[in-house]
Amino acid sequence: MPRSEDVLVEQYAPLVRRQALQLVSRLPPSVELDDLMQAGMMGLLDAVRRYQVVAEAQFETYAVTRIRGAMLDELRSQDWLPRSVRTKARQIEVAVSTLRQELLREPTESEIAQALSMSMDDYYELLDEAVGVQVIHYEDLKRHADPSADALEFLEDNSREQAYFDNPLNLLTSQGLRQALITAIDQLPEREKLLFALQFEQDLNQKEIALVLGVTEGRVSQLRSQAVARIRACLAKDKWDAISDSAEFQVLL
């Protein structure tokens, strides 16, 4: 095998792109392919410098491990919200979605806690830990963000309609998302609906909201986490982003 680092990096650079494409096809659209490739190139360079010739270990196998490891490290560094928090928020969303189907109405806090096999105190603690999860991320508003889609097709589709609907701003202002959010908020329990009205319509801070609701500031935070979980579960169920809104596209042509 050639000893020159430059020669090896150039020879195995296509391997970095292949690994990046495989990975990005299963990730949210907010993750940039170029960022993964840059991290992967650093992993490749690290592999070139660390590899020791062993009969049982091919360089390419070793390089793939280092490349993917570098890409995963890059993803972890970009995520400001710990995975544990996302996991806990997801637990609540799944419980809410399951109970809605069973009860045909919004579940109460006690019903959610029971579905999670938790005491109310443990459930409130879970809500506290889920603080920080957003209803939806701007960068992830992609109509064609099918994680099972082939990465090359995802990257190379340049049709005008595809480009329009793949623009997060267009999705953010779309009637589909607007109507889905209105429906989700309208289904909230009255207390959680009032909380959002006080926060976003009246522009009250958490302390002021607590005074209006007659609860502690910590309880306001818990109610908000619960409301966000309900809305996220509703958006996931409605599949609003799978509905083609061609009228909006035609207006802008």
mmCIF file of C-alpha atoms in Angstrom:
data_model
loop_
_atom_site.group_PDB
_atom_site.id
_atom_site.type_symbol
_atom_site.label_atom_id
_atom_site.label_comp_id
_atom_site.label_asym_id
_atom_site.label_seq_id
_atom_site.Cartn_x
_atom_site.Cartn_y
_atom_site.Cartn_z
ATOM 1 C CA MET A 1 0.000 0.000 0.000
ATOM 2 C CA PRO A 2 1.371 3.485 -0.856
ATOM 3 C CA ARG A 3 2.934 5.281 2.075
ATOM 4 C CA SER A 4 2.114 8.832 1.052
ATOM 5 C CA GLU A 5 -0.765 10.332 3.045
ATOM 6 C CA ASP A 6 -1.817 12.495 0.107
ATOM 7 C CA VAL A 7 -2.011 9.528 -2.230
ATOM 8 C CA LEU A 8 -4.076 7.474 0.209
ATOM 9 C CA VAL A 9 -6.468 10.326 0.994
ATOM 10 C CA GLU A 10 -7.026 10.954 -2.719
ATOM 11 C CA GLN A 11 -7.491 7.249 -3.403
ATOM 12 C CA TYR A 12 -10.091 6.725 -0.687
ATOM 13 C CA ALA A 13 -11.902 10.088 -0.877
ATOM 14 C CA PRO A 14 -14.831 8.500 -2.826
ATOM 15 C CA LEU A 15 -15.314 6.218 0.172
ATOM 16 C CA VAL A 16 -16.040 9.276 2.299
ATOM 17 C CA ARG A 17 -18.748 10.443 -0.090
ATOM 18 C CA ARG A 18 -20.380 7.015 -0.181
ATOM 19 C CA GLN A 19 -20.496 6.846 3.602
ATOM 20 C CA ALA A 20 -21.862 10.399 3.833
ATOM 21 C CA LEU A 21 -24.633 9.653 1.316
ATOM 22 C CA GLN A 22 -25.643 6.487 3.159
ATOM 23 C CA LEU A 23 -25.818 8.365 6.442
ATOM 24 C CA VAL A 24 -27.520 11.562 5.271
ATOM 25 C CA SER A 25 -30.337 9.592 3.633
ATOM 26 C CA ARG A 26 -31.505 8.559 7.121
ATOM 27 C CA LEU A 27 -31.098 11.971 8.743
ATOM 28 C CA PRO A 28 -33.240 15.141 8.935
ATOM 29 C CA PRO A 29 -32.787 17.609 6.055
ATOM 30 C CA SER A 30 -31.160 20.079 8.435
ATOM 31 C CA VAL A 31 -27.996 17.954 8.273
ATOM 32 C CA GLU A 32 -25.738 19.131 5.454
ATOM 33 C CA LEU A 33 -23.971 16.589 3.255
ATOM 34 C CA ASP A 34 -20.901 18.839 3.034
ATOM 35 C CA ASP A 35 -20.570 18.904 6.831
ATOM 36 C CA LEU A 36 -20.624 15.115 6.961
ATOM 37 C CA MET A 37 -18.078 14.852 4.155
ATOM 38 C CA GLN A 38 -15.746 17.334 5.831
ATOM 39 C CA ALA A 39 -15.906 15.361 9.078
ATOM 40 C CA GLY A 40 -15.439 12.148 7.105
ATOM 41 C CA MET A 41 -12.298 13.472 5.410
ATOM 42 C CA MET A 42 -10.844 14.206 8.838
ATOM 43 C CA GLY A 43 -11.691 10.653 9.830
ATOM 44 C CA LEU A 44 -10.005 9.323 6.706
ATOM 45 C CA LEU A 45 -6.869 11.341 7.407
ATOM 46 C CA ASP A 46 -6.863 10.028 10.969
ATOM 47 C CA ALA A 47 -7.202 6.477 9.625
ATOM 48 C CA VAL A 48 -4.286 6.992 7.232
ATOM 49 C CA ARG A 49 -2.064 8.192 10.057
ATOM 50 C CA ARG A 50 -3.059 5.512 12.571
ATOM 51 C CA TYR A 51 -3.333 2.419 10.394
ATOM 52 C CA GLN A 52 -0.794 -0.307 10.881
ATOM 53 C CA VAL A 53 -0.480 -3.003 8.235
ATOM 54 C CA VAL A 54 -2.003 -6.242 9.549
ATOM 55 C CA ALA A 55 -2.818 -9.238 7.370
ATOM 56 C CA GLU A 56 -6.289 -9.746 8.859
ATOM 57 C CA ALA A 57 -7.292 -6.073 8.725
ATOM 58 C CA GLN A 58 -7.850 -4.359 5.388
ATOM 59 C CA PHE A 59 -7.265 -0.616 5.304
ATOM 60 C CA GLU A 60 -10.671 0.092 3.777
ATOM 61 C CA THR A 61 -12.472 -1.696 6.629
ATOM 62 C CA TYR A 62 -10.488 0.270 9.184
ATOM 63 C CA ALA A 63 -11.028 3.533 7.296
ATOM 64 C CA VAL A 64 -14.811 3.059 7.147
ATOM 65 C CA THR A 65 -14.920 2.715 10.930
ATOM 66 C CA ARG A 66 -12.905 5.906 11.455
ATOM 67 C CA ILE A 67 -14.886 7.827 8.812
ATOM 68 C CA ARG A 68 -18.298 6.920 10.226
ATOM 69 C CA GLY A 69 -17.073 7.586 13.745
ATOM 70 C CA ALA A 70 -15.958 11.082 12.750
ATOM 71 C CA MET A 71 -19.316 11.761 11.077
ATOM 72 C CA LEU A 72 -21.252 10.612 14.142
ATOM 73 C CA ASP A 73 -19.091 12.802 16.368
ATOM 74 C CA GLU A 74 -19.934 15.756 14.115
ATOM 75 C CA LEU A 75 -23.665 15.013 14.422
ATOM 76 C CA ARG A 76 -23.434 14.853 18.204
ATOM 77 C CA SER A 77 -21.605 18.180 18.311
ATOM 78 C CA GLN A 78 -24.379 19.835 16.243
ATOM 79 C CA ASP A 79 -27.208 18.653 18.476
ATOM 80 C CA TRP A 80 -27.777 21.248 21.221
ATOM 81 C CA LEU A 81 -30.448 19.101 22.849
ATOM 82 C CA PRO A 82 -29.178 15.915 24.546
ATOM 83 C CA ARG A 83 -30.424 12.635 23.087
ATOM 84 C CA SER A 84 -31.834 11.672 26.494
ATOM 85 C CA VAL A 85 -34.132 14.704 26.378
ATOM 86 C CA ARG A 86 -35.391 13.824 22.900
ATOM 87 C CA THR A 87 -35.989 10.240 24.008
ATOM 88 C CA LYS A 88 -38.039 11.359 27.011
ATOM 89 C CA ALA A 89 -40.080 13.773 24.900
ATOM 90 C CA ARG A 90 -40.710 10.994 22.404
ATOM 91 C CA GLN A 91 -42.034 8.757 25.199
ATOM 92 C CA ILE A 92 -44.710 11.334 25.988
ATOM 93 C CA GLU A 93 -45.620 11.827 22.311
ATOM 94 C CA VAL A 94 -46.065 8.082 21.742
ATOM 95 C CA ALA A 95 -48.196 7.737 24.873
ATOM 96 C CA VAL A 96 -50.401 10.683 23.835
ATOM 97 C CA SER A 97 -50.833 9.324 20.298
ATOM 98 C CA THR A 98 -51.685 5.810 21.524
ATOM 99 C CA LEU A 99 -54.201 7.063 24.081
ATOM 100 C CA ARG A 100 -55.898 9.324 21.530
ATOM 101 C CA GLN A 101 -56.559 6.323 19.323
ATOM 102 C CA GLU A 102 -57.882 4.284 22.237
ATOM 103 C CA LEU A 103 -59.966 6.991 23.959
ATOM 104 C CA LEU A 104 -60.945 9.074 20.895
ATOM 105 C CA ARG A 105 -60.215 12.228 22.909
ATOM 106 C CA GLU A 106 -57.316 14.070 24.501
ATOM 107 C CA PRO A 107 -55.864 12.011 27.366
ATOM 108 C CA THR A 108 -55.549 13.543 30.819
ATOM 109 C CA GLU A 109 -52.254 13.858 32.659
ATOM 110 C CA SER A 110 -53.101 10.935 34.933
ATOM 111 C CA GLU A 111 -53.932 8.753 31.926
ATOM 112 C CA ILE A 112 -50.629 9.620 30.255
ATOM 113 C CA ALA A 113 -48.734 8.872 33.446
ATOM 114 C CA GLN A 114 -50.539 5.558 33.794
ATOM 115 C CA ALA A 115 -49.749 4.627 30.180
ATOM 116 C CA LEU A 116 -46.085 5.325 30.934
ATOM 117 C CA SER A 117 -46.314 3.233 34.138
ATOM 118 C CA MET A 118 -45.273 6.250 36.184
ATOM 119 C CA SER A 119 -46.473 8.000 39.279
ATOM 120 C CA MET A 120 -47.648 11.581 38.807
ATOM 121 C CA ASP A 121 -44.491 12.878 40.477
ATOM 122 C CA ASP A 122 -42.328 10.877 38.066
ATOM 123 C CA TYR A 123 -44.401 12.099 35.127
ATOM 124 C CA TYR A 124 -44.014 15.724 36.187
ATOM 125 C CA GLU A 125 -40.275 15.133 36.459
ATOM 126 C CA LEU A 126 -40.308 13.725 32.925
ATOM 127 C CA LEU A 127 -42.078 16.866 31.696
ATOM 128 C CA ASP A 128 -39.432 19.004 33.409
ATOM 129 C CA GLU A 129 -36.680 17.054 31.673
ATOM 130 C CA ALA A 130 -38.397 17.403 28.284
ATOM 131 C CA VAL A 131 -38.264 21.207 28.425
ATOM 132 C CA GLY A 132 -36.518 22.621 25.363
ATOM 133 C CA VAL A 133 -38.114 20.382 22.740
ATOM 134 C CA GLN A 134 -39.682 22.531 20.020
ATOM 135 C CA VAL A 135 -42.924 21.906 18.167
ATOM 136 C CA ILE A 136 -41.091 21.720 14.853
ATOM 137 C CA HIS A 137 -37.675 22.796 13.570
ATOM 138 C CA TYR A 138 -37.429 25.230 10.658
ATOM 139 C CA GLU A 139 -34.592 23.277 9.022
ATOM 140 C CA ASP A 140 -36.586 20.042 9.087
ATOM 141 C CA LEU A 141 -39.548 21.400 7.116
ATOM 142 C CA LYS A 142 -39.009 19.314 3.988
ATOM 143 C CA ARG A 143 -41.964 17.916 2.101
ATOM 144 C CA HIS A 144 -39.915 15.121 0.518
ATOM 145 C CA ALA A 145 -37.807 14.194 3.519
ATOM 146 C CA ASP A 146 -38.532 10.474 3.264
ATOM 147 C CA PRO A 147 -35.812 8.747 5.293
ATOM 148 C CA SER A 148 -36.181 5.621 3.150
ATOM 149 C CA ALA A 149 -35.531 7.511 -0.091
ATOM 150 C CA ASP A 150 -32.315 6.977 -1.992
ATOM 151 C CA ALA A 151 -29.792 9.692 -1.137
ATOM 152 C CA LEU A 152 -28.716 10.257 -4.736
ATOM 153 C CA GLU A 153 -32.297 10.745 -5.894
ATOM 154 C CA PHE A 154 -32.912 13.061 -2.963
ATOM 155 C CA LEU A 155 -29.911 15.212 -3.879
ATOM 156 C CA GLU A 156 -30.255 15.200 -7.651
ATOM 157 C CA ASP A 157 -33.965 16.018 -8.061
ATOM 158 C CA ASN A 158 -33.896 19.554 -9.450
ATOM 159 C CA SER A 159 -37.482 19.962 -10.711
ATOM 160 C CA ARG A 160 -39.065 23.349 -10.036
ATOM 161 C CA GLU A 161 -41.919 21.939 -7.975
ATOM 162 C CA GLN A 162 -39.520 19.765 -5.986
ATOM 163 C CA ALA A 163 -37.307 22.791 -5.332
ATOM 164 C CA TYR A 164 -40.302 24.851 -4.238
ATOM 165 C CA PHE A 165 -41.601 22.304 -1.760
ATOM 166 C CA ASP A 166 -38.103 21.484 -0.494
ATOM 167 C CA ASN A 167 -37.621 25.105 0.574
ATOM 168 C CA PRO A 168 -38.301 25.187 4.351
ATOM 169 C CA LEU A 169 -39.602 28.767 4.173
ATOM 170 C CA ASN A 170 -42.269 27.765 1.657
ATOM 171 C CA LEU A 171 -43.366 24.927 3.924
ATOM 172 C CA LEU A 172 -43.320 27.220 6.949
ATOM 173 C CA THR A 173 -45.751 29.598 5.230
ATOM 174 C CA SER A 174 -47.833 26.861 3.598
ATOM 175 C CA GLN A 175 -51.536 26.493 4.276
ATOM 176 C CA GLY A 176 -50.984 22.808 4.999
ATOM 177 C CA LEU A 177 -48.767 23.451 8.008
ATOM 178 C CA ARG A 178 -50.891 26.396 9.142
ATOM 179 C CA GLN A 179 -54.078 24.348 9.140
ATOM 180 C CA ALA A 180 -52.370 21.387 10.851
ATOM 181 C CA LEU A 181 -51.115 23.648 13.652
ATOM 182 C CA ILE A 182 -54.532 25.297 14.050
ATOM 183 C CA THR A 183 -56.150 21.862 14.343
ATOM 184 C CA ALA A 184 -53.534 20.617 16.808
ATOM 185 C CA ILE A 185 -53.819 23.693 19.037
ATOM 186 C CA ASP A 186 -57.616 23.616 18.888
ATOM 187 C CA GLN A 187 -57.548 20.055 20.252
ATOM 188 C CA LEU A 188 -55.488 21.028 23.294
ATOM 189 C CA PRO A 189 -57.131 21.002 26.744
ATOM 190 C CA GLU A 190 -58.421 24.457 27.654
ATOM 191 C CA ARG A 191 -55.668 25.154 30.192
ATOM 192 C CA GLU A 192 -52.868 24.408 27.728
ATOM 193 C CA LYS A 193 -54.641 26.367 25.009
ATOM 194 C CA LEU A 194 -54.887 29.346 27.386
ATOM 195 C CA LEU A 195 -51.193 29.023 28.198
ATOM 196 C CA PHE A 196 -50.260 29.391 24.524
ATOM 197 C CA ALA A 197 -52.665 32.315 24.119
ATOM 198 C CA LEU A 198 -51.082 34.113 27.066
ATOM 199 C CA GLN A 199 -47.561 33.422 25.805
ATOM 200 C CA PHE A 200 -47.937 34.113 22.089
ATOM 201 C CA GLU A 201 -50.956 36.411 21.816
ATOM 202 C CA GLN A 202 -50.625 38.401 25.041
ATOM 203 C CA ASP A 203 -46.811 38.154 25.102
ATOM 204 C CA LEU A 204 -46.695 37.369 28.829
ATOM 205 C CA ASN A 205 -43.576 35.920 30.401
ATOM 206 C CA GLN A 206 -43.563 32.702 32.417
ATOM 207 C CA LYS A 207 -43.968 34.466 35.750
ATOM 208 C CA GLU A 208 -46.986 36.438 34.513
ATOM 209 C CA ILE A 209 -48.542 33.312 33.013
ATOM 210 C CA ALA A 210 -48.114 31.530 36.351
ATOM 211 C CA LEU A 211 -50.010 34.320 38.112
ATOM 212 C CA VAL A 212 -52.878 34.190 35.621
ATOM 213 C CA LEU A 213 -53.168 30.393 35.824
ATOM 214 C CA GLY A 214 -52.680 30.348 39.582
ATOM 215 C CA VAL A 215 -49.796 27.872 39.434
ATOM 216 C CA THR A 216 -46.047 27.913 39.957
ATOM 217 C CA GLU A 217 -43.594 28.838 37.187
ATOM 218 C CA GLY A 218 -42.376 25.247 37.214
ATOM 219 C CA ARG A 219 -45.907 24.048 36.556
ATOM 220 C CA VAL A 220 -46.185 26.418 33.594
ATOM 221 C CA SER A 221 -43.061 24.807 32.146
ATOM 222 C CA GLN A 222 -44.551 21.336 32.632
ATOM 223 C CA LEU A 223 -47.822 22.319 30.948
ATOM 224 C CA ARG A 224 -45.924 23.781 28.017
ATOM 225 C CA SER A 225 -43.870 20.588 27.586
ATOM 226 C CA GLN A 226 -47.067 18.560 27.643
ATOM 227 C CA ALA A 227 -48.763 20.826 25.113
ATOM 228 C CA VAL A 228 -45.770 20.624 22.765
ATOM 229 C CA ALA A 229 -45.863 16.819 23.007
ATOM 230 C CA ARG A 230 -49.576 16.832 22.123
ATOM 231 C CA ILE A 231 -48.994 19.094 19.100
ATOM 232 C CA ARG A 232 -46.032 17.061 17.837
ATOM 233 C CA ALA A 233 -48.063 13.857 18.147
ATOM 234 C CA CYS A 234 -50.894 15.481 16.210
ATOM 235 C CA LEU A 235 -48.608 16.712 13.412
ATOM 236 C CA ALA A 236 -47.008 13.280 13.104
ATOM 237 C CA LYS A 237 -50.428 11.615 12.865
ATOM 238 C CA ASP A 238 -51.929 13.999 10.287
ATOM 239 C CA LYS A 239 -49.043 13.671 7.794
ATOM 240 C CA TRP A 240 -49.717 17.217 6.632
ATOM 241 C CA ASP A 241 -46.419 17.316 4.693
ATOM 242 C CA ALA A 242 -47.478 14.415 2.478
ATOM 243 C CA ILE A 243 -50.396 16.385 1.022
ATOM 244 C CA SER A 244 -49.505 18.108 -2.230
ATOM 245 C CA ASP A 245 -50.649 21.712 -2.193
ATOM 246 C CA SER A 246 -50.218 22.441 -5.896
ATOM 247 C CA ALA A 247 -52.339 25.582 -5.726
ATOM 248 C CA GLU A 248 -49.708 27.331 -3.627
ATOM 249 C CA PHE A 249 -47.011 26.300 -6.082
ATOM 250 C CA GLN A 250 -48.998 27.495 -9.093
ATOM 251 C CA VAL A 251 -49.579 30.922 -7.529
ATOM 252 C CA LEU A 252 -45.825 31.502 -7.344
ATOM 253 C CA LEU A 253 -45.024 30.397 -10.895
#
